[in-house]
Amino acid sequence: MMNIFNYIERKSPVHAMTGASKLLCLLLWSFGAMSSFDPRFLLGLLLVALVLFKISKIGVKDVQFMLWFTMAFCLLNNLLIYLFSPQHGVEIYGTCHELVHLAGRYNITAEQLLYHLNVVLKYLATIPIVLLFVTTTDPSEFASSLNRIGVNYKIAYSVALALRYIPDIQREYHDITLSLQARGVEMNRKKAALISRLKTASGTLVPLILSSMDRIEVISNAMELRSFGKNKKRTWYRARPFGAWDIGAILLGLAVLLLSVALSAFVNHGRYYNPF
Amino acid sequence: MEPIISFKDFGFKYSVQKEPTLHHIDLDIYPGEKILIAGPSGCGKSTLVSCLNGLAPFAYAGEYTGSLKIRGREARDTDIFERSKVIGTVLQDSDAQFVGLTVAEDIAFALENDQVEVDAMHERVREVAGLVNVQGHLQHAPGDLSGGQKQRVSLAGVLVDDVDVLLFDEPLANLDPATGESAIELIDRIGRDGGKTVIIIEHRLEDVLHRDIDRVILMDEGRILADMSPRELLCSDLLSRTGIREPLYITALKYAGVTVRPDICPEHIETLRLSEDDRAKVRDWFEHLPDPAPNELGEALLDAENISFAYPNGHQALEDISFSVRRGEMTAIAGRNGAGKSTMCKLICGFEKQQKGRILLAGEDAADLSIKERAEHVGYVMQNPNQMISKVFIKDEVGLGLVLRGRSAEEIDAAVEETLKTCSLSPFIDWPVSALSYGQKKRVTIASILSLRPDMIMLDEPTAGQDFRRYTEIMEFLEELNRSGVTVVLITHDMHLMLEYAHRTLVFSEGHLLADDTPAAVLSDPALIEAASLKKTSLYDLAGLCGIGDPKAFTARFIESDRKARRTP
């Protein structure tokens, strides 16, 4: 079955790291990438991210759904930026090198292209790291790492449980569709139009929600009966001290953020790299 | 000695209900006792459990009346966390209650919440895992374990707290017979070795009595009906009055005219002491019963020929399976979890495609039929009715298959009415599905399949998690359907179900078809019982005890006369 947003078990140094250090690295990295509009820097981040991907033994195939999804989102984002402010680049960089004139205020300028390049590179520099975090951190590591950076453990645990149940719910969805097909619902792509398929997909919602509610009741009872929520804090069975890779990851995150700040402060004198 | 749990004129009323669920409960449980609480569904035994472990009123709001003391403390002054340190609860469905990603984390869950240091936690988990013998699986996902192992992990998760009382809510519900037997042995050992008080809620009396029980508390309609030793209980007529199934050998003795008295030690088949006179009565009864007439076989409705199937991950689920189901039969497919029973049904319905072999439906190769077309021959009823019901109103739910096949409105109305009548659901025709009980919902799902008029219906564990009364209700309904001409295939690991209702049993084990024979023959074959994780029936032993050389014939004749007795109440 298709993997949407989930942990993938492999043996790699990235998997072996503690969730907390990965999460910290992810946050520092994202701040760094988000605050900079320097394509050289962002391209550098992308390359480092690809190397990390290689190390983690996660293939493009494993994450293709999320990849397509974010790329579609990135495309939409760019389209909207251009539609609503085609002169954004000109405003930022203060010059105007028109390449093609289209109509009215819509033209194509080198400044606007550079701005869009920056936006795309931001996606490319952060998405791999996010995917890497999600696919190499199992839900309980994830909960404990959220808790370690200060999130309330009850919230952290609910997030982790929700993540954990995704495969179960996918399986259940699959079973429900099969039984609906037996009742006569046509789910075949060739035989039914998209609209009617969507309609039937919504028909699976009622049983899916009902059985999920049952599940939630049982699990929350089971958790309360075993002291969940009794104290303000809890310990974690899987808690481990930081290893060399963990320290490395945090240092990497710090380096990214510092470099980003340093570029803005001393080299570009502002968040934008301006070649014009 | 002070009782560890003491109910005095105790009552409980849920906030959402008008009437109290429990009335005037007086019950003392002493340290080290082993208690069985039994009763039909709705008798209040689950509420009693919730009052003990604190789920009522902390998760299910409601009010106590009277007094409940746990270790001398009035329960209303304690919270659910304090109680969980005294009373550990092993809930019914171990699958749904796993919290940890690995076995070790799940066992450690309570320790984590009590902020135990990591090293101490690891040590305690290893210790407890050893106690229930799951130490080899600490790094596995709980979902990958067998049913029995899962239950042992849940037990370990409760034992880490060193509780005084262990509370088991229907521990046998999801286990195959052989695993259930070892679960009862384990509960007995843990209780004895740890000096714990054990409370078991279960309606499978015969299976629980596999090991000694001190007292049985029989409940009905929110009250305690009886509080006595198993021996006294079996000698009374309370069981049949409350609709709890008595052990098969006891029923057989009663049929044979043997009076069940305390001095024959009726609580275990192993301890049963029959006088020569009693034995003669059983032999005599046996010899005067006719052999059941062989079933008349109709034409083949379903043929499976040399089916092999492997899942994409390489797991060979079925290998060279051949059998046929004839019109009018009621067939059981038995075997432990993962034996290939459900896979076989998926192939028949067309949810999966076999790599080798072919399936014939009414003599026609099913390979070219879509899921939808096959559904007109074979209806499939899933285990959990909540997974099947997609409409708000019963009428729409039952008519859905017909609407989707473009039948006319009059035709649909007529068919829905007719089907609801067959399923005794006519009074509910305009009701929303959510207003029904579990058993009624199950009937709605069966009705929604029947409205397409298939020749055959297949049901996955139709009675899983049901008490004897609901079980009987569902099974008698299916039996009646079967008599009206619908061929029924049941996937089950419930031996009673097979024995009492099926004409024939197909036994699956590790992807192979081990046997295709009558239930009486299957359950009298020790090698087969072992391979399929079934259990020898107590009738087999009773036959031996009475010097009857043919236990298979004894079982078969008993079932036949029991069926007749049930039909003419």
Coordinates of C-alpha atoms in Angstrom, one line a residue, chain A residues 7 138-141 153 157 161 164-165 172 174-176 178-186 191 203-204 206-208 210-211 214-215 217-219 221-239, chain B residues 53 55 59-60 80-81 84-85 89 91 96-102 104-116 118 121-122 125 157 161 351 371-372 375 382 384 386-390 397 400-401 404-405 448-449 452:
Chain A
Y7 CA 7.9 6.0 9.4
D138 CA 9.1 6.4 14.6
P139 CA 6.0 7.7 16.3
S140 CA 7.2 7.1 19.8
E141 CA 10.5 8.7 19.2
Y153 CA 3.4 15.1 26.6
Y157 CA 1.5 11.5 22.5
L161 CA -0.8 8.0 18.2
R164 CA 0.7 5.5 14.2
Y165 CA -2.9 4.8 13.3
E172 CA -9.6 -0.3 7.2
H174 CA -9.3 -0.5 2.0
D175 CA -11.5 -3.2 3.6
I176 CA -14.6 -0.9 3.7
L178 CA -14.0 -3.7 -0.9
S179 CA -17.2 -4.5 1.0
L180 CA -18.9 -1.5 -0.7
Q181 CA -17.7 -2.8 -4.1
A182 CA -19.3 -6.1 -3.3
R183 CA -22.5 -4.2 -2.6
G184 CA -22.2 -2.8 -6.1
V185 CA -20.3 0.4 -5.8
E186 CA -18.1 0.9 -8.9
K191 CA -15.7 2.3 -15.3
G203 CA -19.7 6.8 1.6
T204 CA -16.8 5.0 3.3
V206 CA -19.4 6.9 8.0
P207 CA -18.1 3.4 8.7
L208 CA -14.6 4.7 8.9
L210 CA -17.7 5.0 13.5
S211 CA -15.0 2.4 13.8
D214 CA -14.7 2.8 18.8
R215 CA -10.9 2.6 18.6
E217 CA -12.6 5.0 23.2
V218 CA -10.8 1.7 23.8
I219 CA -7.3 3.2 23.6
N221 CA -9.5 3.9 28.5
A222 CA -6.5 1.6 28.2
M223 CA -4.2 4.6 28.6
E224 CA -6.0 6.0 31.6
L225 CA -6.0 2.7 33.3
R226 CA -2.3 2.7 33.1
S227 CA -1.8 6.1 34.7
F228 CA -1.5 8.2 31.5
G229 CA -2.1 11.8 32.5
K230 CA -1.4 11.2 36.2
N231 CA 1.7 13.4 36.5
K232 CA 2.8 16.6 34.8
K233 CA 5.8 14.8 33.4
R234 CA 6.7 11.3 32.3
T235 CA 9.8 9.4 31.4
W236 CA 10.4 7.6 28.1
Y237 CA 11.4 3.9 27.8
R238 CA 13.4 4.7 24.7
A239 CA 15.2 7.8 26.0
Chain B
N53 CA -11.2 -0.1 38.0
L55 CA -13.6 3.9 34.4
A59 CA -14.5 7.9 31.8
Y60 CA -18.2 7.1 31.9
I80 CA -8.7 6.2 38.6
F81 CA -4.9 6.4 38.9
S84 CA -4.9 1.3 38.9
K85 CA -2.1 0.7 41.5
T89 CA -7.3 -4.5 34.3
L91 CA -9.2 -5.3 28.7
A96 CA -7.1 -2.2 20.1
Q97 CA -5.4 -1.2 23.4
F98 CA -1.7 -1.4 22.5
V99 CA -0.1 2.0 23.0
G100 CA 3.5 1.3 22.6
L101 CA 5.2 0.8 19.2
T102 CA 7.1 -2.2 20.5
A104 CA 8.9 -3.4 25.4
E105 CA 7.4 0.1 25.2
D106 CA 3.9 -1.2 25.7
I107 CA 4.9 -3.1 28.8
A108 CA 6.7 0.0 30.1
F109 CA 3.8 2.4 29.5
A110 CA 2.6 2.6 33.1
L111 CA 6.2 3.0 34.4
E112 CA 6.8 5.8 32.0
N113 CA 3.7 7.6 33.3
D114 CA 5.0 7.1 36.8
Q115 CA 8.3 8.7 35.9
V116 CA 10.5 5.7 36.6
V118 CA 15.2 4.6 32.3
M121 CA 12.4 0.7 33.7
H122 CA 14.4 -1.5 31.4
V125 CA 10.3 -4.7 31.8
G157 CA 1.7 -4.2 31.0
D161 CA 2.7 -2.1 38.6
F351 CA -10.9 -9.1 -3.5
I371 CA -16.3 -8.1 -7.4
K372 CA -19.8 -6.7 -8.0
A375 CA -21.5 -10.5 -5.0
M382 CA -17.5 -8.6 7.6
N384 CA -17.4 -5.7 12.5
N386 CA -19.6 -0.8 12.0
Q387 CA -17.2 -1.4 9.0
M388 CA -20.1 -2.2 6.7
I389 CA -22.9 0.2 7.5
S390 CA -22.7 3.4 5.4
E397 CA -28.7 0.5 4.1
L400 CA -28.2 0.1 -1.1
G401 CA -27.1 -2.9 -3.2
L404 CA -26.7 0.6 -7.1
R405 CA -27.9 -2.0 -9.5
S448 CA -28.1 -5.7 3.4
I449 CA -26.2 -8.7 1.8
L452 CA -29.3 -9.1 -3.4

